[in-house]
XYZ file of C-alpha atoms in Angstrom:
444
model
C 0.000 0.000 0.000
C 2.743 2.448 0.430
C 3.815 2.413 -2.923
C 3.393 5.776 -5.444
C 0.683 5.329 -7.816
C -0.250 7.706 -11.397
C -3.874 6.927 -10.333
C -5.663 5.218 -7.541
C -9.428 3.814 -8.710
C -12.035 3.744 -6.255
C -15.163 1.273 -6.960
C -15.175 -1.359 -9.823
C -18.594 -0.356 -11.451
C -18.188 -0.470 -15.212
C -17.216 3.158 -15.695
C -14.812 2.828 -13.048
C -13.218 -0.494 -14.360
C -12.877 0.418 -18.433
C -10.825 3.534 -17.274
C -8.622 1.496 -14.851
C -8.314 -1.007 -18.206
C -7.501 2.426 -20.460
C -5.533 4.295 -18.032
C -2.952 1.159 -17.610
C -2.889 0.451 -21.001
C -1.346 4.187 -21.172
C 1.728 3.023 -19.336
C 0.311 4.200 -15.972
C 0.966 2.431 -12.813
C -2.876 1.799 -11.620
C -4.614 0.585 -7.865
C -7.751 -0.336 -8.148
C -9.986 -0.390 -4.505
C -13.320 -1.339 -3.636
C -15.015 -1.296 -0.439
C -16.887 -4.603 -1.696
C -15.726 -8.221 -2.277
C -16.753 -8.311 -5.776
C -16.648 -6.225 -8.883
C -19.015 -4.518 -10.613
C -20.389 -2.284 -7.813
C -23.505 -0.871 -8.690
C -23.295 -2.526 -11.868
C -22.509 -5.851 -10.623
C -24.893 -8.878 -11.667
C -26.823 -10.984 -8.846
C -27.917 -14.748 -8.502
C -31.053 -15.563 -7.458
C -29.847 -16.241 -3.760
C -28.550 -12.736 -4.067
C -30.988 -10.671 -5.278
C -33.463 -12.678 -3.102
C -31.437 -11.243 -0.166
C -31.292 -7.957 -1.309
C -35.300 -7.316 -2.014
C -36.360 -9.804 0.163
C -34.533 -10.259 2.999
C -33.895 -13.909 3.019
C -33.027 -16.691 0.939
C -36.076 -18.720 0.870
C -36.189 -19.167 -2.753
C -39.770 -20.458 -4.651
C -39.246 -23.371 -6.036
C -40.830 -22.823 -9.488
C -37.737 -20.489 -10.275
C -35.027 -22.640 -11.001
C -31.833 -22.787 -9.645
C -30.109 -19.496 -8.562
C -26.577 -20.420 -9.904
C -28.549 -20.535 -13.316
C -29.515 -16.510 -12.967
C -27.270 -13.440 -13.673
C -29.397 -10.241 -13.010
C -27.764 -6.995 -13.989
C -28.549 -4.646 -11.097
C -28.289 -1.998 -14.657
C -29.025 -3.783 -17.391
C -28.097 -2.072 -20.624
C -27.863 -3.527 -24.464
C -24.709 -2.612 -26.691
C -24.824 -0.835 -29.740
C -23.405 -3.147 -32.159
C -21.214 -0.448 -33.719
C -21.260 1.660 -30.568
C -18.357 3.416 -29.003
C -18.219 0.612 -26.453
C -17.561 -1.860 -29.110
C -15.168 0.137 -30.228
C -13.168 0.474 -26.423
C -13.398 -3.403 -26.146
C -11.721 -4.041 -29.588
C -9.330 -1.200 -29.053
C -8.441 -2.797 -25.991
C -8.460 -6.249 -26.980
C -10.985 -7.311 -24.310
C -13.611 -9.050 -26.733
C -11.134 -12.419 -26.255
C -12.511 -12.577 -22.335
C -16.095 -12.078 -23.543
C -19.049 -13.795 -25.521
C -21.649 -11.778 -26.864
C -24.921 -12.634 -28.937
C -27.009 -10.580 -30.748
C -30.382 -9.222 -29.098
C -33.547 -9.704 -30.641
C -35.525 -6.887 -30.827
C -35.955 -3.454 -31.096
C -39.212 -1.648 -30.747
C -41.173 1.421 -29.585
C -44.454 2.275 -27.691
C -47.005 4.360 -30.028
C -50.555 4.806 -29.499
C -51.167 1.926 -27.105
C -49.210 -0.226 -29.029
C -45.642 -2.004 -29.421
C -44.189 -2.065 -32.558
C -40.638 -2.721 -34.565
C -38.718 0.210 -34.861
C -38.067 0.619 -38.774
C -34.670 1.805 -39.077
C -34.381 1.862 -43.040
C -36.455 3.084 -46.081
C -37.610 0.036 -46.776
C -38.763 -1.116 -43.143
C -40.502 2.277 -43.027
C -42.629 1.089 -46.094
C -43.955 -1.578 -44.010
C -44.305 -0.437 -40.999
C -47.659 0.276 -38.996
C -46.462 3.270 -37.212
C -47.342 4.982 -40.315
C -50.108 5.919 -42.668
C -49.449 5.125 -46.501
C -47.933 8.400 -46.984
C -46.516 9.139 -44.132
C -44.507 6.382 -44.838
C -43.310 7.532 -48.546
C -42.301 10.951 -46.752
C -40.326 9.031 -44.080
C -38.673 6.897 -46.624
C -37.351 9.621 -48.404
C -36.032 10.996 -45.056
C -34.572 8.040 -44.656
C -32.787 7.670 -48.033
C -31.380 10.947 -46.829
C -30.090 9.503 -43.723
C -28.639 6.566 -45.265
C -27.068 8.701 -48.153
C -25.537 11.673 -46.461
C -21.482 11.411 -46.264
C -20.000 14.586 -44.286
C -17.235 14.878 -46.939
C -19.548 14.716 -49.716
C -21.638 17.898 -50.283
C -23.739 16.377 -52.619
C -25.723 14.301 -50.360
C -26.190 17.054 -48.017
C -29.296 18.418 -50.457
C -27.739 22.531 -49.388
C -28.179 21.767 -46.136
C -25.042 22.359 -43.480
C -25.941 20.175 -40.295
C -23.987 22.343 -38.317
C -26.520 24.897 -38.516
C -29.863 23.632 -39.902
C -31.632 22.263 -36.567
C -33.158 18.654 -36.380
C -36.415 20.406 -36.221
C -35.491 22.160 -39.659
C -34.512 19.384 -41.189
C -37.427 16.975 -40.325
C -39.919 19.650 -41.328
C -38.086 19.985 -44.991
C -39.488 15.783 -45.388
C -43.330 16.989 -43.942
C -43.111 14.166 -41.128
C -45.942 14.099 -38.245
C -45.430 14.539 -34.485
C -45.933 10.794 -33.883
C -43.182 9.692 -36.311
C -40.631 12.346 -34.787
C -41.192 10.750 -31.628
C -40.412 7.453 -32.222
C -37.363 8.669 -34.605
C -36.298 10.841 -32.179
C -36.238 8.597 -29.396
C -35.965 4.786 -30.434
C -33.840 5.222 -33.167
C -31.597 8.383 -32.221
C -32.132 7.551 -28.590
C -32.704 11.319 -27.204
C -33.463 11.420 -23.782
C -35.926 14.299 -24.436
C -36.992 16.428 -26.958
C -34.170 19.723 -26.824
C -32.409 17.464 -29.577
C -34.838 19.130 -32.001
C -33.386 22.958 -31.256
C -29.696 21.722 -31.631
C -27.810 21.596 -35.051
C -29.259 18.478 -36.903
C -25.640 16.543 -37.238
C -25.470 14.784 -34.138
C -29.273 13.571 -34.704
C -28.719 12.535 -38.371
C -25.423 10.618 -36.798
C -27.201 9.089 -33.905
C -29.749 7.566 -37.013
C -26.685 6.177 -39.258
C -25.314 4.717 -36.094
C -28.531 3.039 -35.461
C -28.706 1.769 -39.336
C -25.213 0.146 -39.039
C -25.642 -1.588 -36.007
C -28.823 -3.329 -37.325
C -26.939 -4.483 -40.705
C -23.572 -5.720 -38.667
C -25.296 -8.695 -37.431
C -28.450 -8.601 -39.574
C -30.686 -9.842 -36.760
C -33.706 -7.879 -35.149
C -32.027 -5.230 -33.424
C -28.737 -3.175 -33.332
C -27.756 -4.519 -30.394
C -25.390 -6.882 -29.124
C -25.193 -8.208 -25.060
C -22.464 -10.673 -23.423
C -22.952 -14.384 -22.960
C -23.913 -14.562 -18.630
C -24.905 -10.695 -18.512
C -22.908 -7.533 -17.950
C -21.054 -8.435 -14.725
C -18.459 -10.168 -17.287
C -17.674 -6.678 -18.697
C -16.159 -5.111 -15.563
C -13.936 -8.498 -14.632
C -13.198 -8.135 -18.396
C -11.596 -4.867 -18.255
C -10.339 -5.775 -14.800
C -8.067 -8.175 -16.324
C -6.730 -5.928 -18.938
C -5.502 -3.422 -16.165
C -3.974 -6.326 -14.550
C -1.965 -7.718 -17.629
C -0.904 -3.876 -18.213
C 0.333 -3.918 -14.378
C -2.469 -2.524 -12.573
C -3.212 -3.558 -9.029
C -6.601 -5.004 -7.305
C -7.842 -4.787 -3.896
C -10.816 -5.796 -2.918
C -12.408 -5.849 0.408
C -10.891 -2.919 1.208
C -12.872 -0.981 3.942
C -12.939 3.034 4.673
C -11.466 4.155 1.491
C -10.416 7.666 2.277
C -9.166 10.082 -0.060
C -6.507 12.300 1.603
C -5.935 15.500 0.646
C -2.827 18.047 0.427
C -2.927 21.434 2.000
C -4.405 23.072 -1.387
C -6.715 20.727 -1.675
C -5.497 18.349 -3.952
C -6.089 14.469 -4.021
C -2.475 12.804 -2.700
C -3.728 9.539 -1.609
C -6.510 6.842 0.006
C -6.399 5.633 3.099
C -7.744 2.180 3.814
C -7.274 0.105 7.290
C -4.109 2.543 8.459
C -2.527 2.348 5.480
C -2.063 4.948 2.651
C -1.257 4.637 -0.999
C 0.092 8.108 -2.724
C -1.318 9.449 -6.437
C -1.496 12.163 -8.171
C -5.257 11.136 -9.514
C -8.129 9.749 -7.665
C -10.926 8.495 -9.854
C -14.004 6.780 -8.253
C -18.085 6.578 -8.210
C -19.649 9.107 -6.590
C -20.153 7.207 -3.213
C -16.312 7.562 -2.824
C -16.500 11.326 -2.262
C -20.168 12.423 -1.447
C -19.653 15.651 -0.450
C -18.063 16.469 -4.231
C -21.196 15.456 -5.347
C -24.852 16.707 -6.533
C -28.044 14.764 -6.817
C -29.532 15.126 -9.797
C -32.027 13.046 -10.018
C -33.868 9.334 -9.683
C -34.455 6.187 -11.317
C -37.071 4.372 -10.366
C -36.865 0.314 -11.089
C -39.246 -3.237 -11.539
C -36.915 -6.167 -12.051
C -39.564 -9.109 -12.857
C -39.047 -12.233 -13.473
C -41.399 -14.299 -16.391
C -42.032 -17.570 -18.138
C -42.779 -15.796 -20.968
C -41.508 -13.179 -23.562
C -42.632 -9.697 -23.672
C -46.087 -9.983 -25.441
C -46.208 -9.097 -28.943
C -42.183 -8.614 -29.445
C -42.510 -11.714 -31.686
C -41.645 -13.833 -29.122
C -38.006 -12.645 -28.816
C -35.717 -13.897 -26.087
C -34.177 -10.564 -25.717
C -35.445 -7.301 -26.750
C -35.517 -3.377 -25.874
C -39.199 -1.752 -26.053
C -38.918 2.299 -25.237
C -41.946 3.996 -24.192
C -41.570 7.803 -25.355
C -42.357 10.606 -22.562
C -45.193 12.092 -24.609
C -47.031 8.794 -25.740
C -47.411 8.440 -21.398
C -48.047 12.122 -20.776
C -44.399 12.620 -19.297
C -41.030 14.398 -18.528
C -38.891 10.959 -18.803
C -39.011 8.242 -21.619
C -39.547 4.598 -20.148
C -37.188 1.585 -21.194
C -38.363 -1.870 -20.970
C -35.607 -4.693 -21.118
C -35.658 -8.051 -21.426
C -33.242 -10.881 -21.347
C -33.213 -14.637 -20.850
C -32.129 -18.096 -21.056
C -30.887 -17.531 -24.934
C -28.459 -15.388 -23.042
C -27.547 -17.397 -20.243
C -28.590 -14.688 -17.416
C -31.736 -17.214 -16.419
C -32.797 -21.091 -16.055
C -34.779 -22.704 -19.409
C -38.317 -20.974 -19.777
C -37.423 -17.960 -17.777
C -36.878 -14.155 -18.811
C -36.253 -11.340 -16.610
C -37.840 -7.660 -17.418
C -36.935 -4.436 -16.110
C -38.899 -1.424 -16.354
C -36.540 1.674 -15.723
C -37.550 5.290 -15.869
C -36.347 8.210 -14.008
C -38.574 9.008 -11.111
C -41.024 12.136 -11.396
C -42.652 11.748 -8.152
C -42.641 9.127 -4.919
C -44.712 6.244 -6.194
C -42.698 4.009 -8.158
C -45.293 1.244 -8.512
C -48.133 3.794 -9.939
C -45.245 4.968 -12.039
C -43.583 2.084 -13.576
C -47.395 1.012 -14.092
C -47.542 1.286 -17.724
C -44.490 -0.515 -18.592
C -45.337 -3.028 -16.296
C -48.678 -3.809 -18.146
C -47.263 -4.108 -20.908
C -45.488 -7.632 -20.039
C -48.255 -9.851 -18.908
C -48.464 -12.037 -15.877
C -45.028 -11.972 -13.554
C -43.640 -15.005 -11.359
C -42.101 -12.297 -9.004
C -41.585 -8.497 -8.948
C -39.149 -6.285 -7.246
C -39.230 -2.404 -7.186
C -36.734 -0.044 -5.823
C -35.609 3.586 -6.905
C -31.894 4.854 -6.584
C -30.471 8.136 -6.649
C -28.235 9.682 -9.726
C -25.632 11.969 -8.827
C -23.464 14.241 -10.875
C -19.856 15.470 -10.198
C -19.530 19.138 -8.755
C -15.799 19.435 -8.234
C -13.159 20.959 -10.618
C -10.922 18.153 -11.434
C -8.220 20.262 -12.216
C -8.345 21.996 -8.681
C -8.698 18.545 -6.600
C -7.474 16.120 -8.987
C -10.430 13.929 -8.411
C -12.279 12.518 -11.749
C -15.984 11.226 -10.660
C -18.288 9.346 -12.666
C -21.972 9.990 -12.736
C -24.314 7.591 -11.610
C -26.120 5.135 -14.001
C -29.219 6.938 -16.041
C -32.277 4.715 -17.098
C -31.559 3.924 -20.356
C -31.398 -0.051 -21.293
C -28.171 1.191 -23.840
C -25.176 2.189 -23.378
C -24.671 5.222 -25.422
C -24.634 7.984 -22.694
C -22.716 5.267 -20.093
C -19.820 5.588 -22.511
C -20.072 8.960 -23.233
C -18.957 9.746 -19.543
C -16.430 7.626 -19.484
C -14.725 9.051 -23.168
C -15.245 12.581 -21.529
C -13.259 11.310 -17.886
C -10.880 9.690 -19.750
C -10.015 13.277 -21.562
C -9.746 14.742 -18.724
C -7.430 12.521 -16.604
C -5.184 12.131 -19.492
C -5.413 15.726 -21.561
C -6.389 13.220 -24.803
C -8.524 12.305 -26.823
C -9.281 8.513 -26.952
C -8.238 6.961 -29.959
C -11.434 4.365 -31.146
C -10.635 4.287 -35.175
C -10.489 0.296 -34.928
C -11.323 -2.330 -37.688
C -15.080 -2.940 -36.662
C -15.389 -6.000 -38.620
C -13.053 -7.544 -35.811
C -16.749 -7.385 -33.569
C -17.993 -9.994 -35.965
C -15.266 -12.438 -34.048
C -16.777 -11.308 -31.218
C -20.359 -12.611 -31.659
C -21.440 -15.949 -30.820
């Protein structure tokens, strides 16, 4: 412990745990704490014994369930994008050879009372119920533009600089309704709200491509990709990169106190009388609450089923999101579901979530409509957890905190933070121009 480190890491959540595997394969000398005796922290994965401890107080399991080994429930469950920036950090970094991952099923939005495929091309739009007959030839054209438009080649931009021209102006050039924006805007550029449609149209148009790809890597029934046994294999994955680069683990490690100099700067942790010296200290915001603001709340129904999510076409896995306006709300809604095709649950099972971030202090009434839409439950647990943002100036206390995980069932924003902390310990940008067809190795 009394060794000099470049960085001490507090807390193995994901976040936490890809910039321990980053920051070491940099050439710095890493330690890597956590209070618990397992990894993942927040994001860690539970058995059935587990969980059953942690909702219900006991481990008097029902027999109908299965065995517990059998179950990996991600405490946040989130689908990859299949050519998302996080594919990108585990190629860069060499981590896919630790991990399995299979495509997920489906992909589909709430409209009107109903769950449909998101259409994520011209010619799904064509056939897709969302839409009126033509509605649907004015979203295929806006899609064709999509599809076609190459930054470097102003002749599929149609005299129209994204940089400038706002979603809003852009959408209104192709005549589309309110109801199609939504689902665009939110199932298949995966907005969080609607100020997307104020800002300069480039990041929306890229957030559409992205989509597009991801669906034609693996040509199944949704862009997304998700490990073999859940996500708790991720952090161990990029645990074991740190450690072949040289960092150090410690688990178990109680009292993790970050000590600071006279002007305030981060020169150490101090854990059972002994203190390790750094010059950075990066960690979840339960390492350093008072550096911290809450933002906000995510309120949570982890069910488990012996059945799919009705009318998903009986997928396995799939990702249903329930647009703020279609439920007369501030927050989207994100339904999730996972199962024995992925080896998180026993033969016949599936587990749900229903994750949206909390507008007032009934969970159950509001997680209501999500729930609904899944049909009979074996069991259901509901819980709400605070988010928390950083308030410190990094470059003042030399502390780099994460923010706490949103509800979204992707991992788009996740990664986002960590790119952005990453900057900022190291003064770079992250380099992620990798060979993507190397992901196709990757899938099972």
């Amino acid at each position: 412990m009394d060794e000099e480190y470049d960085v001490i890491v507090l807390g193995t959540g994901l976040k936490e745990c890809i910039l321990s595997g980053l920051l070491s394969v940099d050439g710095l000398k890493v330690l890597h704490m956590d209070r618990n005796d397992y990894y993942g922290g927040e994001s860690t994965s539970l058995n059935l014994n587990q969980l059953w401890k942690r909702f219900r107080g006991s481990d008097n399991l029902p027999e109908n369930l299965g065995s517990s080994k059998e179950y990996n429930v991600d405490m946040i469950p989130k689908f990859m994008m299949a050519n998302g920036t996080l594919v990108r950090v585990l190629i860069h970094t060499n981590v896919t050879k630790y991990l399995s991952f299979k495509a997920v099923d489906g992909s589909f939005v709430y409209n009107k009372g109903k769950i449909h495929k998101v259409p994520a091309n011209d010619v799904e739009a064509l056939k897709s119920p969302l839409m009126g007959l033509f509605e649907k030839r004015r979203a295929r054209k806006f899609f064709i533009y999509v599809q076609d438009y190459d930054e470097n080649d102003p002749k599929s931009h149609e005299g129209m600089d994204l940089n400038r021209v706002t979603a809003k102006e852009l959408i209104s050039k192709y005549g589309l309704d309110d109801n199609t924006i939504d689902f665009i805007g939110h199932a298949l550029a995966l907005h969080l709200d609607d100020a997307y449609l104020n800002q300069p149209a480039k990041d929306f148009v890229e957030r559409m491509k992205l989509y597009a790809e991801s669906l034609a890597r693996f040509r199944g029934g949704s862009p997304y990709i998700y490990p073999l046994y859940g996500l708790g294999e991720l952090p161990q994955g990029f645990a074991r990169l740190s450690a072949v680069y040289g960092g150090t683990y410690m688990l178990n490690k109680p009292e993790c106190k970050v000590e600071f100099d006279e002007n305030g700067k981060a020169r150490g942790v101090t854990s059972e009388g002994e203190t390790a010296k750094c010059k950075k200290v990066v960690c979840d915001p339960s390492y350093l609450p008072d550096k911290v603001n809450k933002v906000g709340k995510v309120a949570r129904a982890i069910c488990i089923m012996s059945h799919p999510i009705p009318n998903t076409n009986d997928s396995p896995s799939a990702q249903v999101i329930l647009p703020q306006k279609q439920l007369g709300r501030k927050s989207d809604m994100y339904l999730f579901c996972c199962s024995y095709s992925h080896n998180i649950a026993p033969k016949g099972k599936y587990i749900a979530f229903v994750t949206t971030e909390a507008e007032t202090d009934n969970p159950e009434e509001e997680l209501k409509p999500g729930i609904d839409l899944l049909g009979p439950v074996d069991e259901i647990f509901i819980e709400t957890y605070d988010r928390f943002e950083p308030t410190n100036q990094p470059d003042v206390d030399s502390c780099f905190i994460s923010t706490s995980y949103d509800p979204t069932t992707h991992f788009e924003t996740t990664v986002r933070d960590v790119i952005a902390l990453y900057s900022k310990i190291t003064g770079k940008d992250l380099d992620l121009s990798v060979d993507l067809s190397a992901a196709s190795a990757a899938e099972e």
